[in-house]
Short mmCIF file of N, CA and C in Angstrom, two decimals:
data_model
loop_
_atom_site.label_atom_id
_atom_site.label_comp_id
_atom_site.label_asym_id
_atom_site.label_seq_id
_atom_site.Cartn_x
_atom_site.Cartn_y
_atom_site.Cartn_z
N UNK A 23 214.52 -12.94 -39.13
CA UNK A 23 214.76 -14.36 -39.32
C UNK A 23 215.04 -14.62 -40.80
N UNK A 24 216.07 -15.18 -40.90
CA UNK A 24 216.50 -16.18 -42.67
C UNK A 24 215.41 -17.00 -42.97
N UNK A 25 215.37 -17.55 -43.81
CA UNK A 25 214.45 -18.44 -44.64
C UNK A 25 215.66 -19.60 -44.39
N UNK A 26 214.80 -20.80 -44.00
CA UNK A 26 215.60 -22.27 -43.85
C UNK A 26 215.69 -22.75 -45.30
N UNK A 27 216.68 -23.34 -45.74
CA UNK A 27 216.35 -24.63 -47.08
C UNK A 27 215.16 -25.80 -46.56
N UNK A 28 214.50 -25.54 -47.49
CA UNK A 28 212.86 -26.56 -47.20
C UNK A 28 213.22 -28.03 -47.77
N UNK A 29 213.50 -27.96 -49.43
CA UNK A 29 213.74 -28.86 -50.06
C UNK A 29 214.63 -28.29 -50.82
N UNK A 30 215.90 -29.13 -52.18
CA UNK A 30 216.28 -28.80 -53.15
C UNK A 30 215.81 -29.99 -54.39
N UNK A 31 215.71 -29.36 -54.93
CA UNK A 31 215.31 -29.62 -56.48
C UNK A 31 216.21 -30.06 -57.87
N UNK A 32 216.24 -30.75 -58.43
CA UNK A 32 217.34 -31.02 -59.34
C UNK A 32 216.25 -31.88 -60.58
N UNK A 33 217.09 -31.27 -61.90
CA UNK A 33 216.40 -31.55 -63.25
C UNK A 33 217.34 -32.98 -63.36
N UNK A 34 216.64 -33.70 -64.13
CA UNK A 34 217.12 -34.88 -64.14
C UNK A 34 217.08 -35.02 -65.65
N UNK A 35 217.91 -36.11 -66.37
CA UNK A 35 217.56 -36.82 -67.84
C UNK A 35 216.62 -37.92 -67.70
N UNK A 36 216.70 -39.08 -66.88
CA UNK A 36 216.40 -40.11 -66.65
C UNK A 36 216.00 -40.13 -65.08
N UNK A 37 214.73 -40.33 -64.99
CA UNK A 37 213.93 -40.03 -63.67
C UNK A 37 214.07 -41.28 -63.29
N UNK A 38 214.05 -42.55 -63.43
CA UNK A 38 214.33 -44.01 -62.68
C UNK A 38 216.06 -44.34 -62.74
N UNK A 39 216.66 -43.64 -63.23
CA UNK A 39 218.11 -43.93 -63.16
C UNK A 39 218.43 -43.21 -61.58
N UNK A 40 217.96 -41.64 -61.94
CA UNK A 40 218.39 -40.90 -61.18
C UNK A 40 217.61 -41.39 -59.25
N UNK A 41 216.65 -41.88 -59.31
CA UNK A 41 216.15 -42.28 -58.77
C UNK A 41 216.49 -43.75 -57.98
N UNK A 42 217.26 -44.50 -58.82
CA UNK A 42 217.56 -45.40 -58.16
C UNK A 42 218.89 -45.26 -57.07
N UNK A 43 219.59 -44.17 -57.64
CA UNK A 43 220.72 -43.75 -57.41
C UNK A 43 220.74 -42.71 -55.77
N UNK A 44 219.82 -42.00 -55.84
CA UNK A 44 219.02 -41.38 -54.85
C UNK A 44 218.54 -42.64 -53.86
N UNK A 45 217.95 -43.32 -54.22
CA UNK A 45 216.98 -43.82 -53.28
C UNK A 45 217.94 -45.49 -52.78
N UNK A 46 218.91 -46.06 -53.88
CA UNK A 46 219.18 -47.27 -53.77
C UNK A 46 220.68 -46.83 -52.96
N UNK A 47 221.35 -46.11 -53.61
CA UNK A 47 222.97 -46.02 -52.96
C UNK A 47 222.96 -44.91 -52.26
N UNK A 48 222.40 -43.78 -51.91
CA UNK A 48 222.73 -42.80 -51.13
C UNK A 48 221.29 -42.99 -50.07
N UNK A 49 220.53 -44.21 -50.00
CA UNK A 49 219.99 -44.23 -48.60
C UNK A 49 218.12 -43.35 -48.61
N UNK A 50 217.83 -42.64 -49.83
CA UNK A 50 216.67 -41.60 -49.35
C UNK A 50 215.23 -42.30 -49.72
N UNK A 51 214.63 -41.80 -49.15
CA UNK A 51 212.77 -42.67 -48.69
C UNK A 51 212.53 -41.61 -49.81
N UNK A 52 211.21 -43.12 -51.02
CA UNK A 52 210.25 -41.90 -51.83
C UNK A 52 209.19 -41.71 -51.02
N UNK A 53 208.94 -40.21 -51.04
CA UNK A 53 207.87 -40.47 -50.19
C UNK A 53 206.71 -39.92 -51.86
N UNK A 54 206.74 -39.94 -52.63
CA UNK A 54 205.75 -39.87 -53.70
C UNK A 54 206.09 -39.36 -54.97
N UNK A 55 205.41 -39.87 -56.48
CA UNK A 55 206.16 -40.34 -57.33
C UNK A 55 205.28 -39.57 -57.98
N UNK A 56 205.17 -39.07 -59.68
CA UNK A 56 204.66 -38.27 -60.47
C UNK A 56 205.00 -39.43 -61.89
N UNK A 57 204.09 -40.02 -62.67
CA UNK A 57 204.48 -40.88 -63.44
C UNK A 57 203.79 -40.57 -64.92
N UNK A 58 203.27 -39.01 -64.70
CA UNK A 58 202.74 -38.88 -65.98
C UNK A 58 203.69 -38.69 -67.01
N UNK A 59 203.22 -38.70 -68.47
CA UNK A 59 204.61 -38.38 -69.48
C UNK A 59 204.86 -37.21 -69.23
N UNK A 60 205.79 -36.55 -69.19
CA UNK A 60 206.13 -35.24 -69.73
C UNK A 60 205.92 -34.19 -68.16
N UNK A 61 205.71 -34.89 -66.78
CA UNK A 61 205.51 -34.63 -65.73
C UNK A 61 206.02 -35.64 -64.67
N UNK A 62 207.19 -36.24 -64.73
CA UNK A 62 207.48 -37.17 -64.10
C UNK A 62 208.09 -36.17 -63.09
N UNK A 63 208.15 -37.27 -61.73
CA UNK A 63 208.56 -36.47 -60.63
C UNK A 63 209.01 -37.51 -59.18
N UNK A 64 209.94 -37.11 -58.67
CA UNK A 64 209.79 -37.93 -57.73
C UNK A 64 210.43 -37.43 -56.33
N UNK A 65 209.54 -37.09 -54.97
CA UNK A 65 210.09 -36.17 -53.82
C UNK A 65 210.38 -37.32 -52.97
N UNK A 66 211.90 -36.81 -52.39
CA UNK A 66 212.80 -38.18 -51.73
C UNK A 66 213.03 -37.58 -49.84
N UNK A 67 212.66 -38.23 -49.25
CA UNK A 67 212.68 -37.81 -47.66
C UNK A 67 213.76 -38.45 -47.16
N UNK A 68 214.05 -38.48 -45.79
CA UNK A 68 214.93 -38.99 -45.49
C UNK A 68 214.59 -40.12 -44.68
N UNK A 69 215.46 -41.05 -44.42
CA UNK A 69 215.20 -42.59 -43.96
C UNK A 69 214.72 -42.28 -42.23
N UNK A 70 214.61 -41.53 -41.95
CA UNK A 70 214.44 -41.63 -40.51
C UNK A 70 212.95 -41.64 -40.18
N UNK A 71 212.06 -41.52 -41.44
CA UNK A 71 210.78 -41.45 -41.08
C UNK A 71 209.76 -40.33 -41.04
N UNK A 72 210.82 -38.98 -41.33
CA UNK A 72 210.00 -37.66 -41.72
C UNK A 72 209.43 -37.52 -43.02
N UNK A 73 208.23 -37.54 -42.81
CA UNK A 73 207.42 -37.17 -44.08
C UNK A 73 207.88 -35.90 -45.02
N UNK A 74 208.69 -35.04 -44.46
CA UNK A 74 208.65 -33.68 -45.19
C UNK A 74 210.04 -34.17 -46.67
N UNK A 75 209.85 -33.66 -47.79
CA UNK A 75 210.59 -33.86 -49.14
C UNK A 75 211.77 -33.10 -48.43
N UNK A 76 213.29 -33.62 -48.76
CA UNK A 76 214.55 -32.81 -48.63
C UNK A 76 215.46 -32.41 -50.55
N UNK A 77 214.22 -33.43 -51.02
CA UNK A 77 214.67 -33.49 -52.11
C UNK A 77 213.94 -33.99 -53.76
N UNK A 78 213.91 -32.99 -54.69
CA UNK A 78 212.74 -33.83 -55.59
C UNK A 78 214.06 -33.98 -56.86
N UNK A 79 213.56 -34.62 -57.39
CA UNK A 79 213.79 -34.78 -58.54
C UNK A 79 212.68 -34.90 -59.84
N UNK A 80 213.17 -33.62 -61.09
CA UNK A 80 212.41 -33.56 -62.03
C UNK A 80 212.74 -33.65 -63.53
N UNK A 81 212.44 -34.79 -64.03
CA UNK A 81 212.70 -35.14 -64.83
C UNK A 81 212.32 -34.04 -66.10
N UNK A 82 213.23 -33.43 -66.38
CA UNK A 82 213.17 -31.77 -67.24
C UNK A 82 214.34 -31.88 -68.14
N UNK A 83 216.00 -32.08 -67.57
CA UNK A 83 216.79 -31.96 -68.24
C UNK A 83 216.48 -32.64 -69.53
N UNK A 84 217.45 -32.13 -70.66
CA UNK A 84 217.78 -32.22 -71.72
C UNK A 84 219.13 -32.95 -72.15
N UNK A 85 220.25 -32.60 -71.33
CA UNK A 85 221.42 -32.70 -71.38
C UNK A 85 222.17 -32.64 -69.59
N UNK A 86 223.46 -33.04 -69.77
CA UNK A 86 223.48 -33.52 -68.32
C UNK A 86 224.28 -32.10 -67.68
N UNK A 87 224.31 -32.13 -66.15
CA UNK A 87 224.54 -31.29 -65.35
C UNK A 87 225.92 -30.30 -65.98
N UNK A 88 226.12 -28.65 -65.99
CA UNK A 88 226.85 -27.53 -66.48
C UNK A 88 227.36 -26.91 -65.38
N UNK A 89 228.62 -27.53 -65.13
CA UNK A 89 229.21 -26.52 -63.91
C UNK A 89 229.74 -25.32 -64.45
N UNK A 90 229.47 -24.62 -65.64
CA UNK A 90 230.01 -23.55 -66.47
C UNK A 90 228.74 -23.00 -66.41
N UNK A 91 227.41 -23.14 -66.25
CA UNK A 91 226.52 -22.10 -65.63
C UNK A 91 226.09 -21.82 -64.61
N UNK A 92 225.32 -20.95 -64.85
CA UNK A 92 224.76 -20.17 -62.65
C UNK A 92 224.08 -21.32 -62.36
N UNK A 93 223.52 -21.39 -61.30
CA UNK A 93 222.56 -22.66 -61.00
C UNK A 93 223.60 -22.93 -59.43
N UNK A 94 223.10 -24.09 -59.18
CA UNK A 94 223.70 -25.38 -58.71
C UNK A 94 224.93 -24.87 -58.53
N UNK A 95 225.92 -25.09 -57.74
CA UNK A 95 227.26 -25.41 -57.50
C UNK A 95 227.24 -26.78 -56.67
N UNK A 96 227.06 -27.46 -55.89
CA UNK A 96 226.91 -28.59 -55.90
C UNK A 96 225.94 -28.92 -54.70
N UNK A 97 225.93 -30.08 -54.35
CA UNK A 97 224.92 -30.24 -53.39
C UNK A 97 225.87 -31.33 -52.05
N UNK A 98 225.36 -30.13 -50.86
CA UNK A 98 226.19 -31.02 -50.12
C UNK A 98 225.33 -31.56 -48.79
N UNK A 99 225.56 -32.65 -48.40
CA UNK A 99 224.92 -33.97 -47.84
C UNK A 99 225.89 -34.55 -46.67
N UNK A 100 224.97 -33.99 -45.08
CA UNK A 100 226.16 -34.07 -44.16
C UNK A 100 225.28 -35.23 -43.24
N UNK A 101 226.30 -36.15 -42.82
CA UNK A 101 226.53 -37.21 -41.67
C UNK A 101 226.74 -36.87 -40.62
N UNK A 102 226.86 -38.01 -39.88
CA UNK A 102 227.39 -37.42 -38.05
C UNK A 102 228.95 -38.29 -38.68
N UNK A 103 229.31 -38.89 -39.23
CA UNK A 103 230.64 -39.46 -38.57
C UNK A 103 231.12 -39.58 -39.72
N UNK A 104 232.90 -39.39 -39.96
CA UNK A 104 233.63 -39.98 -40.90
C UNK A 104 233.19 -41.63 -40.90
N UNK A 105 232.97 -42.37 -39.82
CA UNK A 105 232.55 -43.48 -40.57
C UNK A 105 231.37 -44.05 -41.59
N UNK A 106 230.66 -42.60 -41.04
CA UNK A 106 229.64 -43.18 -42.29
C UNK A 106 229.92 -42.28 -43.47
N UNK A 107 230.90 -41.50 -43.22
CA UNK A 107 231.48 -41.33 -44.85
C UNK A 107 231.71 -42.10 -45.51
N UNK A 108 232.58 -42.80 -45.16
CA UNK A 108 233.38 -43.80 -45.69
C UNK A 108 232.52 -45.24 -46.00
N UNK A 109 231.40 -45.14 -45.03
CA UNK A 109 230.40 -46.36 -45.50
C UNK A 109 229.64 -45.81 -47.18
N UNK A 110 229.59 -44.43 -46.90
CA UNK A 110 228.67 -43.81 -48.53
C UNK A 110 229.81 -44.57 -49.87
N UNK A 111 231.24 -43.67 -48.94
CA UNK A 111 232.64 -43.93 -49.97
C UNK A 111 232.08 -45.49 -50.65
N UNK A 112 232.08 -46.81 -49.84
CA UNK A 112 232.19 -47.79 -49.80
C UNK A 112 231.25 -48.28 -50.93
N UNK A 113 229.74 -47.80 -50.65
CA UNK A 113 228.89 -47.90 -51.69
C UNK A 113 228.66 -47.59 -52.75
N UNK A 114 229.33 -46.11 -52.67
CA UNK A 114 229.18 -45.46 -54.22
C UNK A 114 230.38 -46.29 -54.92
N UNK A 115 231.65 -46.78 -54.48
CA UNK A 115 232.66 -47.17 -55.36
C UNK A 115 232.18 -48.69 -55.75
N UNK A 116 231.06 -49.57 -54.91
CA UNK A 116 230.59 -50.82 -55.55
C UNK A 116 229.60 -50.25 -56.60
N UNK A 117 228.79 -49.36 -57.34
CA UNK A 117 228.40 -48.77 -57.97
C UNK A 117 228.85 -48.55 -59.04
N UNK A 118 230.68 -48.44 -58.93
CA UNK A 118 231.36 -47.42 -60.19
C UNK A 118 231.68 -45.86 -60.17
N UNK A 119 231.37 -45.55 -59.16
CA UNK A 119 230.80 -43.64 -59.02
C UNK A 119 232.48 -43.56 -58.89
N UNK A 120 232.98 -43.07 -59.96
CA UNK A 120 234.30 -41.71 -59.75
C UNK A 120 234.27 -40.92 -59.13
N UNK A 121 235.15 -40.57 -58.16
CA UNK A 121 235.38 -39.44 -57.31
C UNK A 121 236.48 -38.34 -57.66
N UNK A 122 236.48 -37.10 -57.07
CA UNK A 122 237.10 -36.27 -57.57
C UNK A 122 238.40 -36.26 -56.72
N UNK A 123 238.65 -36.80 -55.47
CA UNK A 123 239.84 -36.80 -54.59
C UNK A 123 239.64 -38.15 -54.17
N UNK A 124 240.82 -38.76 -54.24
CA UNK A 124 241.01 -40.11 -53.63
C UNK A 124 241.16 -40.21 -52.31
N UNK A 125 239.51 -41.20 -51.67
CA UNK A 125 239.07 -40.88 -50.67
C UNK A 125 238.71 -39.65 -49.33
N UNK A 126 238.58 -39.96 -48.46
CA UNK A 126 238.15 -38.53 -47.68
C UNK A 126 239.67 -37.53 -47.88
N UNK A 127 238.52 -36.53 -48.18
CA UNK A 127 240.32 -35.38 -47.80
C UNK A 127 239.09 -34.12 -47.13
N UNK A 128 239.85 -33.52 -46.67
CA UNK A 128 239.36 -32.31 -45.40
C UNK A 128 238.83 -31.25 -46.55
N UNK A 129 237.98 -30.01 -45.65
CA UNK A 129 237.67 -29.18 -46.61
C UNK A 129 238.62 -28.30 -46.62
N UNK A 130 239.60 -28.28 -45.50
CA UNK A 130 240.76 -27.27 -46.16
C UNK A 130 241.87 -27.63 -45.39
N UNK A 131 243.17 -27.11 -45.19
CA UNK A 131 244.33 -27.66 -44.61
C UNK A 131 244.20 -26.96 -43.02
N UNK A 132 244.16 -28.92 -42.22
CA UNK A 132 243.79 -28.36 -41.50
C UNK A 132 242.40 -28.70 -40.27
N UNK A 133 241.38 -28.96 -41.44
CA UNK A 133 240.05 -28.53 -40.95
C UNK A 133 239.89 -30.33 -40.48
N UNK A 134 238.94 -29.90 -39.64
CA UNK A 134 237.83 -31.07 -38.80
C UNK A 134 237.15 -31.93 -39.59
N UNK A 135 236.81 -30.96 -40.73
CA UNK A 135 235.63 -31.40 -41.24
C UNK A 135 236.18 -31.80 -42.59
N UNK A 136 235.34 -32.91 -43.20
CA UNK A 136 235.45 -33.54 -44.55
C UNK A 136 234.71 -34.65 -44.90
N UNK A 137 234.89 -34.46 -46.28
CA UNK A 137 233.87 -36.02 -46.76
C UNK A 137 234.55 -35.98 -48.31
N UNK A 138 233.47 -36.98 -48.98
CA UNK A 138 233.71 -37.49 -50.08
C UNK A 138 233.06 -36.55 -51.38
N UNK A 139 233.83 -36.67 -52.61
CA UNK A 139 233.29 -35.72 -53.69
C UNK A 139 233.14 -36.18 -55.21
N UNK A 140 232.12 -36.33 -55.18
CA UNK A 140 231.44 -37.46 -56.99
C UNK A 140 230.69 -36.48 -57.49
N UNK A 141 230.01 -37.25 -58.56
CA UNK A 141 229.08 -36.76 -59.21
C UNK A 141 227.78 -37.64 -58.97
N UNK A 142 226.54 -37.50 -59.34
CA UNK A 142 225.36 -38.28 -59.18
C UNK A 142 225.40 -38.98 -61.14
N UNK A 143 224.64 -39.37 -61.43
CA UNK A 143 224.22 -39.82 -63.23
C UNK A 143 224.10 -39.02 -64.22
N UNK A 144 223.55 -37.84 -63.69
CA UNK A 144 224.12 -36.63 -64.15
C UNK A 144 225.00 -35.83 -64.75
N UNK A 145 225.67 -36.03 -63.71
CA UNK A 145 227.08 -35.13 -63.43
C UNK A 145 226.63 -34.18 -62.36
N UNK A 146 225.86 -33.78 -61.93
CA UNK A 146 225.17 -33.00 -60.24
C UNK A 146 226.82 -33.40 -59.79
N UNK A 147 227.41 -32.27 -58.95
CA UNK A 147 228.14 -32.53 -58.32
C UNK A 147 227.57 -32.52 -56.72
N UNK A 148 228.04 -33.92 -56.17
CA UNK A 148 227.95 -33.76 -54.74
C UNK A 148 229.24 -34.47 -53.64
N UNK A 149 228.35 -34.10 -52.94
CA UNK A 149 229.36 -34.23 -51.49
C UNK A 149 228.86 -34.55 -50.20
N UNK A 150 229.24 -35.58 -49.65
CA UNK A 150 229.15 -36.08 -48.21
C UNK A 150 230.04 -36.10 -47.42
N UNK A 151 229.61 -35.27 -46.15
CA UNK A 151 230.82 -34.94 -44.94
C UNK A 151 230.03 -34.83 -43.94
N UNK A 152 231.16 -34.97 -43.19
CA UNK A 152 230.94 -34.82 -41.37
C UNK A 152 231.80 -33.36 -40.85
N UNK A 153 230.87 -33.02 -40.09
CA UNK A 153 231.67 -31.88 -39.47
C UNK A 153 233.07 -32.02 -38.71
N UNK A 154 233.31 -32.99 -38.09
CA UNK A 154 234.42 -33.77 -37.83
C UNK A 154 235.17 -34.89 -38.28
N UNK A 155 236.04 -35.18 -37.44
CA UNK A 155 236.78 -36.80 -38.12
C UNK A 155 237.61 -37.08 -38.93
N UNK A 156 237.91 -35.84 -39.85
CA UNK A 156 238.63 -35.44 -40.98
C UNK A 156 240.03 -34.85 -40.22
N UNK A 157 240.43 -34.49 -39.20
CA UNK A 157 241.44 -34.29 -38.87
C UNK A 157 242.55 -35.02 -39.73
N UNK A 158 244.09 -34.46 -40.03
CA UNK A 158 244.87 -35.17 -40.50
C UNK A 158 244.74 -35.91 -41.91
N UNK A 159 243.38 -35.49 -42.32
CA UNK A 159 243.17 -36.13 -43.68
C UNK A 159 243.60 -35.10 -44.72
N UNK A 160 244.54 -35.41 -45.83
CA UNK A 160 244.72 -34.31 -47.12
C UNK A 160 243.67 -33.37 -47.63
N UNK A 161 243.98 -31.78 -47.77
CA UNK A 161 243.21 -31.21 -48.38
C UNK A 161 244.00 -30.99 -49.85
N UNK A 162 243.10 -30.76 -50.66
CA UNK A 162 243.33 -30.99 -52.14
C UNK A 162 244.37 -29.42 -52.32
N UNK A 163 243.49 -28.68 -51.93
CA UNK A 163 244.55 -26.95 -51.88
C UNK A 163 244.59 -26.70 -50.45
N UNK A 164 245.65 -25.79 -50.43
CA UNK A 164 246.15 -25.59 -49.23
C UNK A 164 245.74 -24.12 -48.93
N UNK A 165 245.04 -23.46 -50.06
CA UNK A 165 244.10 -21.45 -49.45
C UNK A 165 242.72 -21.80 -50.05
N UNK A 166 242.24 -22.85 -51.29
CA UNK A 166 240.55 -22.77 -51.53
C UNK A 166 239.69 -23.88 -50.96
N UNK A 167 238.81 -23.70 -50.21
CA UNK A 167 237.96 -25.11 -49.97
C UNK A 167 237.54 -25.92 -51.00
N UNK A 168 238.21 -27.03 -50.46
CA UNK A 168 237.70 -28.30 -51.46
C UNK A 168 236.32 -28.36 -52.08
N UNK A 169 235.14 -28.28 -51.37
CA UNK A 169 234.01 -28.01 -51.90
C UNK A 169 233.78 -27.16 -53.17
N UNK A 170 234.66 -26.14 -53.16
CA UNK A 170 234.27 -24.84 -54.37
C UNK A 170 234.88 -25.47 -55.15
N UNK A 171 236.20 -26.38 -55.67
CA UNK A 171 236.68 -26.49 -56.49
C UNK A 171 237.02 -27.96 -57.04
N UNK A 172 235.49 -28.80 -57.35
CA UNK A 172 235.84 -29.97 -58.01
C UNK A 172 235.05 -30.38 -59.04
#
């Protein structure tokens, strides 16, 4: 048997920025907060009511997210439907959030599947998709998945 992903983890600059951003526009439940100096923390569940963390955030960084080192390549965040892609799309752009492809485009030429591709306050690169629904929608390259390369 593999080992499942339990939670992921991400260093933050600003633990209430990053946090609002997490919890206010992309939808996630705190389920408990760390407010000491120099130990701030905050583990984010998901809205459906499961207690278990999918996600913490730790206020550690120094400087903002390095897609030029190992770590992280981005973090990706899946729906049941292109429409609620496009509802995330909807929210993150009343926000301000730049995207890396104008609106949904597929993960490759071709594919079912696709979503949307930003950054968090950071610079964290992420991504929200549906395994379907993306039919007929532009992929950015036509031989690398969109995901690896934004």
């Amino acid at each position: 048997m593999t080992p499942r992903t339990g939670h992921v983890g991400l260093n933050v600059t600003d633990l209430d920025r990053s946090l609002a951003f997490y919890r206010d526009v992309l939808g996630f439940t705190l389920l408990a907060e760390g407010k000491e100096d120099e130990r701030r923390y905050a583990f984010l569940g998901s809205s459906d009511g499961d207690a278990r963390p999918v996600l913490t955030l730790w206020q550690q960084a120094r400087g903002p997210y390095g897609e030029d080192r190992a770590g992280l390549h981005h973090l990706a965040l899946e729906v049941d439907s292109i429409d609620q892609v496009r509802t995330y799309e909807a929210a993150l752009r009343g926000q301000g959030v730049a995207f890396a492809h104008e609106g949904v485009v597929a993960h490759r030429e071709g594919s079912a599947s696709g979503g949307i591709f930003f950054h968090d306050p950071d610079g964290t690169r992420l991504e929200i998709y549906a395994p379907t629904g993306a039919e007929g929608a532009p992929a950015p390259s036509d031989s690398a998945p969109t995901c690896g390369f934004f």
